[in-house]
Amino acid sequence: MKKIAVILSGSGVFDGTEIHEAVLALLAIEQQGASWHCFAPNIDQHHVINHINGEVSHEIRNVLVESARIARGNISDVSQLNINDYDALLVPGGFGVAKNLSDFALHGSACQINEDVKQACQAFAQANKPAAYLCIAPTLIPQIYGPGAKATIGNDPDTAAAFNTMGGEHVLCPVDDFVLDQKRRLLTTPAYMLATNISEAAIGINKLVQELIKLA
């Protein structure tokens, strides 16, 4: 059975992992006959957003603890991720990628990635193991794979421009498809960068996961 490591960034689209993307990906992994285990950094969130009104809530939450809600406790600190135990990597989107796993939401193309997350992702890249990044998560790719990595965030011009500025090669992609950088065994799909509902997000995610498991 293929084993997939999944890196989460909290729980909730505006300050953590996009929950629909995460659940769709975990379901697709299981439906392809593989297993998953989740990881997240053991750090405080950048901030907490009230998902009813979009306002900042003045409280402190931990990314690993919040991510455990999605994983139903099947989760570990990303610093403990041993790539020898896994065949592939998957990173769902959500603003937590750009606020907790990195500071892309604050600094754009000048962003930095959390060191533990960066080391884990780079380990998969260096071992030539396949990896998949959904939605806004591909903004991590240029710092992980270096210049020339091909990926998509859909068609948002500002995010695509920042991706290219960081050294990546952005590829336009519809919500129901994915982009494969064959050389790097790297897959990306727009998901909720373009999706207007769960069903639309599911089409691209299912195709991506199916290919990810094949590559693994």
PDB file of C-alpha atoms in Angstrom:
ATOM      1  CA  MET A   1       0.000   0.000   0.000  1.00  0.00           C
ATOM      2  CA  LYS A   2       1.346   3.415  -0.979  1.00  0.00           C
ATOM      3  CA  LYS A   3       1.698   5.872   1.924  1.00  0.00           C
ATOM      4  CA  ILE A   4       1.115   9.585   1.424  1.00  0.00           C
ATOM      5  CA  ALA A   5       2.311  12.331   3.779  1.00  0.00           C
ATOM      6  CA  VAL A   6      -0.092  15.289   3.943  1.00  0.00           C
ATOM      7  CA  ILE A   7       1.019  18.647   5.356  1.00  0.00           C
ATOM      8  CA  LEU A   8      -1.754  20.782   6.854  1.00  0.00           C
ATOM      9  CA  SER A   9      -1.687  24.436   7.932  1.00  0.00           C
ATOM     10  CA  GLY A  10      -4.516  24.726  10.456  1.00  0.00           C
ATOM     11  CA  SER A  11      -8.275  24.334  10.121  1.00  0.00           C
ATOM     12  CA  GLY A  12     -10.290  26.809   8.073  1.00  0.00           C
ATOM     13  CA  VAL A  13      -9.831  28.470   4.688  1.00  0.00           C
ATOM     14  CA  PHE A  14      -9.056  31.997   5.918  1.00  0.00           C
ATOM     15  CA  ASP A  15      -6.408  31.153   8.528  1.00  0.00           C
ATOM     16  CA  GLY A  16      -5.543  27.491   8.001  1.00  0.00           C
ATOM     17  CA  THR A  17      -6.112  24.537   5.675  1.00  0.00           C
ATOM     18  CA  GLU A  18      -8.976  24.673   3.174  1.00  0.00           C
ATOM     19  CA  ILE A  19     -11.029  21.901   4.786  1.00  0.00           C
ATOM     20  CA  HIS A  20     -12.892  20.784   1.656  1.00  0.00           C
ATOM     21  CA  GLU A  21      -9.618  20.410  -0.245  1.00  0.00           C
ATOM     22  CA  ALA A  22      -8.046  18.412   2.574  1.00  0.00           C
ATOM     23  CA  VAL A  23     -10.992  16.043   2.983  1.00  0.00           C
ATOM     24  CA  LEU A  24     -11.400  15.559  -0.778  1.00  0.00           C
ATOM     25  CA  ALA A  25      -7.693  14.751  -1.054  1.00  0.00           C
ATOM     26  CA  LEU A  26      -7.721  12.304   1.868  1.00  0.00           C
ATOM     27  CA  LEU A  27     -10.809  10.581   0.428  1.00  0.00           C
ATOM     28  CA  ALA A  28      -9.226  10.362  -3.013  1.00  0.00           C
ATOM     29  CA  ILE A  29      -6.036   8.880  -1.545  1.00  0.00           C
ATOM     30  CA  GLU A  30      -8.023   6.124   0.162  1.00  0.00           C
ATOM     31  CA  GLN A  31     -10.135   5.494  -2.947  1.00  0.00           C
ATOM     32  CA  GLN A  32      -6.901   4.909  -4.879  1.00  0.00           C
ATOM     33  CA  GLY A  33      -5.951   2.176  -2.390  1.00  0.00           C
ATOM     34  CA  ALA A  34      -3.320   4.233  -0.563  1.00  0.00           C
ATOM     35  CA  SER A  35      -3.047   5.442   3.032  1.00  0.00           C
ATOM     36  CA  TRP A  36      -2.272   8.865   4.502  1.00  0.00           C
ATOM     37  CA  HIS A  37      -0.820  10.466   7.598  1.00  0.00           C
ATOM     38  CA  CYS A  38      -1.019  14.182   8.317  1.00  0.00           C
ATOM     39  CA  PHE A  39       1.661  16.553   9.572  1.00  0.00           C
ATOM     40  CA  ALA A  40       1.714  20.214  10.598  1.00  0.00           C
ATOM     41  CA  PRO A  41       4.173  22.603  12.209  1.00  0.00           C
ATOM     42  CA  ASN A  42       3.893  22.955  15.991  1.00  0.00           C
ATOM     43  CA  ILE A  43       3.650  26.761  15.933  1.00  0.00           C
ATOM     44  CA  ASP A  44       1.111  29.474  16.688  1.00  0.00           C
ATOM     45  CA  GLN A  45      -1.093  30.588  13.817  1.00  0.00           C
ATOM     46  CA  HIS A  46      -0.342  33.975  12.257  1.00  0.00           C
ATOM     47  CA  HIS A  47      -3.817  35.017  13.430  1.00  0.00           C
ATOM     48  CA  VAL A  48      -7.310  33.600  13.910  1.00  0.00           C
ATOM     49  CA  ILE A  49     -10.196  34.589  11.627  1.00  0.00           C
ATOM     50  CA  ASN A  50     -13.881  34.431  12.522  1.00  0.00           C
ATOM     51  CA  HIS A  51     -15.209  32.482   9.543  1.00  0.00           C
ATOM     52  CA  ILE A  52     -18.701  33.973   9.905  1.00  0.00           C
ATOM     53  CA  ASN A  53     -17.805  37.639   9.546  1.00  0.00           C
ATOM     54  CA  GLY A  54     -14.181  37.524   8.348  1.00  0.00           C
ATOM     55  CA  GLU A  55     -12.912  39.561  11.283  1.00  0.00           C
ATOM     56  CA  VAL A  56      -9.715  38.858  13.201  1.00  0.00           C
ATOM     57  CA  SER A  57     -10.368  37.129  16.523  1.00  0.00           C
ATOM     58  CA  HIS A  58      -7.963  38.087  19.299  1.00  0.00           C
ATOM     59  CA  GLU A  59      -6.968  34.612  20.416  1.00  0.00           C
ATOM     60  CA  ILE A  60      -4.019  32.294  19.919  1.00  0.00           C
ATOM     61  CA  ARG A  61      -4.322  28.910  18.251  1.00  0.00           C
ATOM     62  CA  ASN A  62      -1.709  26.281  17.456  1.00  0.00           C
ATOM     63  CA  VAL A  63      -1.360  25.080  13.856  1.00  0.00           C
ATOM     64  CA  LEU A  64      -0.723  21.441  14.821  1.00  0.00           C
ATOM     65  CA  VAL A  65      -3.624  21.343  17.291  1.00  0.00           C
ATOM     66  CA  GLU A  66      -6.027  22.949  14.814  1.00  0.00           C
ATOM     67  CA  SER A  67      -4.892  20.657  11.977  1.00  0.00           C
ATOM     68  CA  ALA A  68      -5.609  17.654  14.204  1.00  0.00           C
ATOM     69  CA  ARG A  69      -9.305  18.531  13.900  1.00  0.00           C
ATOM     70  CA  ILE A  70      -9.195  17.652  10.190  1.00  0.00           C
ATOM     71  CA  ALA A  71      -6.973  14.605  10.677  1.00  0.00           C
ATOM     72  CA  ARG A  72      -9.098  13.281  13.567  1.00  0.00           C
ATOM     73  CA  GLY A  73      -5.879  13.087  15.572  1.00  0.00           C
ATOM     74  CA  ASN A  74      -3.979  11.092  12.918  1.00  0.00           C
ATOM     75  CA  ILE A  75      -1.241  13.721  12.811  1.00  0.00           C
ATOM     76  CA  SER A  76       2.343  14.441  13.854  1.00  0.00           C
ATOM     77  CA  ASP A  77       4.694  17.403  14.094  1.00  0.00           C
ATOM     78  CA  VAL A  78       6.117  18.034  10.621  1.00  0.00           C
ATOM     79  CA  SER A  79       9.614  18.102  12.148  1.00  0.00           C
ATOM     80  CA  GLN A  80       9.158  14.340  12.705  1.00  0.00           C
ATOM     81  CA  LEU A  81       8.336  13.566   9.062  1.00  0.00           C
ATOM     82  CA  ASN A  82      10.698  10.837   7.829  1.00  0.00           C
ATOM     83  CA  ILE A  83      10.420  10.654   4.051  1.00  0.00           C
ATOM     84  CA  ASN A  84      11.704   7.078   4.068  1.00  0.00           C
ATOM     85  CA  ASP A  85       8.303   6.129   5.496  1.00  0.00           C
ATOM     86  CA  TYR A  86       6.308   7.710   2.645  1.00  0.00           C
ATOM     87  CA  ASP A  87       5.979   7.354  -1.107  1.00  0.00           C
ATOM     88  CA  ALA A  88       4.619  10.820  -1.909  1.00  0.00           C
ATOM     89  CA  LEU A  89       3.643  14.196  -0.474  1.00  0.00           C
ATOM     90  CA  LEU A  90       0.450  16.246  -0.734  1.00  0.00           C
ATOM     91  CA  VAL A  91      -0.135  19.813   0.495  1.00  0.00           C
ATOM     92  CA  PRO A  92      -3.711  21.192   0.406  1.00  0.00           C
ATOM     93  CA  GLY A  93      -4.332  24.921   0.097  1.00  0.00           C
ATOM     94  CA  GLY A  94      -6.051  27.492   2.268  1.00  0.00           C
ATOM     95  CA  PHE A  95      -4.644  30.805   3.496  1.00  0.00           C
ATOM     96  CA  GLY A  96      -2.783  28.897   6.226  1.00  0.00           C
ATOM     97  CA  VAL A  97      -0.244  27.958   3.567  1.00  0.00           C
ATOM     98  CA  ALA A  98       0.411  31.662   2.962  1.00  0.00           C
ATOM     99  CA  LYS A  99       0.186  32.697   6.631  1.00  0.00           C
ATOM    100  CA  ASN A 100       1.440  29.734   8.691  1.00  0.00           C
ATOM    101  CA  LEU A 101       3.526  27.490   6.432  1.00  0.00           C
ATOM    102  CA  SER A 102       4.991  30.629   4.865  1.00  0.00           C
ATOM    103  CA  ASP A 103       4.472  34.397   4.949  1.00  0.00           C
ATOM    104  CA  PHE A 104       3.486  34.707   1.280  1.00  0.00           C
ATOM    105  CA  ALA A 105       0.290  36.560   2.258  1.00  0.00           C
ATOM    106  CA  LEU A 106       2.437  39.274   3.838  1.00  0.00           C
ATOM    107  CA  HIS A 107       5.522  39.423   1.617  1.00  0.00           C
ATOM    108  CA  GLY A 108       4.551  37.895  -1.727  1.00  0.00           C
ATOM    109  CA  SER A 109       7.539  36.897  -3.834  1.00  0.00           C
ATOM    110  CA  ALA A 110       9.904  37.861  -0.976  1.00  0.00           C
ATOM    111  CA  CYS A 111       8.273  35.288   1.336  1.00  0.00           C
ATOM    112  CA  GLN A 112       9.994  32.787   3.594  1.00  0.00           C
ATOM    113  CA  ILE A 113       8.860  29.235   4.345  1.00  0.00           C
ATOM    114  CA  ASN A 114       8.704  27.739   7.835  1.00  0.00           C
ATOM    115  CA  GLU A 115      12.017  25.890   8.181  1.00  0.00           C
ATOM    116  CA  ASP A 116      10.562  22.528   9.250  1.00  0.00           C
ATOM    117  CA  VAL A 117       8.033  22.611   6.404  1.00  0.00           C
ATOM    118  CA  LYS A 118      10.716  23.603   3.907  1.00  0.00           C
ATOM    119  CA  GLN A 119      13.037  20.797   5.001  1.00  0.00           C
ATOM    120  CA  ALA A 120      10.268  18.205   4.756  1.00  0.00           C
ATOM    121  CA  CYS A 121       9.163  19.340   1.294  1.00  0.00           C
ATOM    122  CA  GLN A 122      12.739  19.613   0.019  1.00  0.00           C
ATOM    123  CA  ALA A 123      13.447  16.100   1.253  1.00  0.00           C
ATOM    124  CA  PHE A 124      10.744  14.737  -1.082  1.00  0.00           C
ATOM    125  CA  ALA A 125      12.110  16.834  -3.947  1.00  0.00           C
ATOM    126  CA  GLN A 126      15.693  15.709  -3.381  1.00  0.00           C
ATOM    127  CA  ALA A 127      14.616  12.068  -3.148  1.00  0.00           C
ATOM    128  CA  ASN A 128      12.716  12.457  -6.456  1.00  0.00           C
ATOM    129  CA  LYS A 129       9.503  11.345  -4.775  1.00  0.00           C
ATOM    130  CA  PRO A 130       6.279  12.717  -6.289  1.00  0.00           C
ATOM    131  CA  ALA A 131       4.543  15.660  -4.625  1.00  0.00           C
ATOM    132  CA  ALA A 132       1.237  17.465  -5.133  1.00  0.00           C
ATOM    133  CA  TYR A 133       0.345  21.031  -4.176  1.00  0.00           C
ATOM    134  CA  LEU A 134      -3.238  22.332  -4.293  1.00  0.00           C
ATOM    135  CA  CYS A 135      -4.742  25.815  -4.617  1.00  0.00           C
ATOM    136  CA  ILE A 136      -2.374  28.469  -3.158  1.00  0.00           C
ATOM    137  CA  ALA A 137       0.148  25.842  -1.937  1.00  0.00           C
ATOM    138  CA  PRO A 138       2.161  25.991  -5.195  1.00  0.00           C
ATOM    139  CA  THR A 139       3.532  29.357  -4.008  1.00  0.00           C
ATOM    140  CA  LEU A 140       5.909  27.227  -1.887  1.00  0.00           C
ATOM    141  CA  ILE A 141       7.309  25.429  -4.935  1.00  0.00           C
ATOM    142  CA  PRO A 142       9.957  27.861  -6.277  1.00  0.00           C
ATOM    143  CA  GLN A 143      11.837  27.856  -2.960  1.00  0.00           C
ATOM    144  CA  ILE A 144      11.591  24.062  -2.728  1.00  0.00           C
ATOM    145  CA  TYR A 145      12.403  23.027  -6.291  1.00  0.00           C
ATOM    146  CA  GLY A 146      14.419  25.975  -7.537  1.00  0.00           C
ATOM    147  CA  PRO A 147      14.217  27.826 -10.860  1.00  0.00           C
ATOM    148  CA  GLY A 148      12.099  26.491 -13.688  1.00  0.00           C
ATOM    149  CA  ALA A 149       9.603  24.398 -11.735  1.00  0.00           C
ATOM    150  CA  LYS A 150       6.278  24.255 -13.594  1.00  0.00           C
ATOM    151  CA  ALA A 151       3.055  24.613 -11.601  1.00  0.00           C
ATOM    152  CA  THR A 152      -0.353  26.271 -11.561  1.00  0.00           C
ATOM    153  CA  ILE A 153      -2.497  28.350  -9.234  1.00  0.00           C
ATOM    154  CA  GLY A 154      -5.179  28.578 -11.943  1.00  0.00           C
ATOM    155  CA  ASN A 155      -5.209  31.962 -13.643  1.00  0.00           C
ATOM    156  CA  ASP A 156      -4.917  34.684 -10.978  1.00  0.00           C
ATOM    157  CA  PRO A 157      -2.497  37.182 -12.593  1.00  0.00           C
ATOM    158  CA  ASP A 158      -0.979  38.609  -9.397  1.00  0.00           C
ATOM    159  CA  THR A 159      -0.245  35.232  -7.818  1.00  0.00           C
ATOM    160  CA  ALA A 160       1.043  33.858 -11.119  1.00  0.00           C
ATOM    161  CA  ALA A 161       3.339  36.883 -11.482  1.00  0.00           C
ATOM    162  CA  ALA A 162       4.703  36.369  -7.959  1.00  0.00           C
ATOM    163  CA  PHE A 163       5.281  32.673  -8.732  1.00  0.00           C
ATOM    164  CA  ASN A 164       7.259  33.591 -11.848  1.00  0.00           C
ATOM    165  CA  THR A 165       9.210  36.280  -9.985  1.00  0.00           C
ATOM    166  CA  MET A 166      10.333  33.629  -7.492  1.00  0.00           C
ATOM    167  CA  GLY A 167      11.736  31.584 -10.373  1.00  0.00           C
ATOM    168  CA  GLY A 168       8.854  29.257 -11.159  1.00  0.00           C
ATOM    169  CA  GLU A 169       7.143  28.792 -14.503  1.00  0.00           C
ATOM    170  CA  HIS A 170       3.418  29.315 -14.095  1.00  0.00           C
ATOM    171  CA  VAL A 171       1.029  27.349 -16.312  1.00  0.00           C
ATOM    172  CA  LEU A 172      -2.603  28.357 -16.790  1.00  0.00           C
ATOM    173  CA  CYS A 173      -4.948  25.526 -15.821  1.00  0.00           C
ATOM    174  CA  PRO A 174      -8.735  25.067 -15.501  1.00  0.00           C
ATOM    175  CA  VAL A 175     -10.302  23.884 -12.247  1.00  0.00           C
ATOM    176  CA  ASP A 176     -11.015  20.405 -13.623  1.00  0.00           C
ATOM    177  CA  ASP A 177      -7.425  19.565 -14.541  1.00  0.00           C
ATOM    178  CA  PHE A 178      -3.881  19.511 -13.147  1.00  0.00           C
ATOM    179  CA  VAL A 179      -0.362  20.383 -14.267  1.00  0.00           C
ATOM    180  CA  LEU A 180       2.439  17.809 -14.205  1.00  0.00           C
ATOM    181  CA  ASP A 181       6.084  18.824 -14.168  1.00  0.00           C
ATOM    182  CA  GLN A 182       7.356  15.470 -15.365  1.00  0.00           C
ATOM    183  CA  LYS A 183      11.020  16.185 -14.673  1.00  0.00           C
ATOM    184  CA  ARG A 184      10.331  16.993 -11.011  1.00  0.00           C
ATOM    185  CA  ARG A 185       7.416  14.538 -10.558  1.00  0.00           C
ATOM    186  CA  LEU A 186       5.428  17.537  -9.342  1.00  0.00           C
ATOM    187  CA  LEU A 187       1.644  17.963  -9.624  1.00  0.00           C
ATOM    188  CA  THR A 188      -0.546  21.024  -9.029  1.00  0.00           C
ATOM    189  CA  THR A 189      -4.237  21.861  -9.451  1.00  0.00           C
ATOM    190  CA  PRO A 190      -6.157  25.130  -8.901  1.00  0.00           C
ATOM    191  CA  ALA A 191      -8.874  23.714  -6.598  1.00  0.00           C
ATOM    192  CA  TYR A 192     -10.496  26.652  -4.755  1.00  0.00           C
ATOM    193  CA  MET A 193      -8.344  29.214  -6.545  1.00  0.00           C
ATOM    194  CA  LEU A 194     -11.005  28.673  -9.232  1.00  0.00           C
ATOM    195  CA  ALA A 195     -13.662  26.320  -7.858  1.00  0.00           C
ATOM    196  CA  THR A 196     -17.066  27.765  -7.018  1.00  0.00           C
ATOM    197  CA  ASN A 197     -18.283  24.652  -5.198  1.00  0.00           C
ATOM    198  CA  ILE A 198     -17.109  21.350  -3.724  1.00  0.00           C
ATOM    199  CA  SER A 199     -17.964  19.365  -6.851  1.00  0.00           C
ATOM    200  CA  GLU A 200     -15.765  21.537  -9.073  1.00  0.00           C
ATOM    201  CA  ALA A 201     -12.854  21.286  -6.653  1.00  0.00           C
ATOM    202  CA  ALA A 202     -13.251  17.522  -6.491  1.00  0.00           C
ATOM    203  CA  ILE A 203     -12.764  16.964 -10.232  1.00  0.00           C
ATOM    204  CA  GLY A 204      -9.237  18.380 -10.394  1.00  0.00           C
ATOM    205  CA  ILE A 205      -8.231  16.989  -7.008  1.00  0.00           C
ATOM    206  CA  ASN A 206      -9.384  13.466  -7.915  1.00  0.00           C
ATOM    207  CA  LYS A 207      -7.456  13.555 -11.194  1.00  0.00           C
ATOM    208  CA  LEU A 208      -4.351  14.876  -9.440  1.00  0.00           C
ATOM    209  CA  VAL A 209      -4.434  12.269  -6.672  1.00  0.00           C
ATOM    210  CA  GLN A 210      -4.953   9.466  -9.162  1.00  0.00           C
ATOM    211  CA  GLU A 211      -1.813  10.558 -11.020  1.00  0.00           C
ATOM    212  CA  LEU A 212       0.092  11.085  -7.755  1.00  0.00           C
ATOM    213  CA  ILE A 213      -0.555   7.493  -6.678  1.00  0.00           C
ATOM    214  CA  LYS A 214       0.506   6.225 -10.133  1.00  0.00           C
ATOM    215  CA  LEU A 215       3.789   8.136  -9.886  1.00  0.00           C
ATOM    216  CA  ALA A 216       4.357   6.807  -6.360  1.00  0.00           C
TER     217      ALA A 216
END
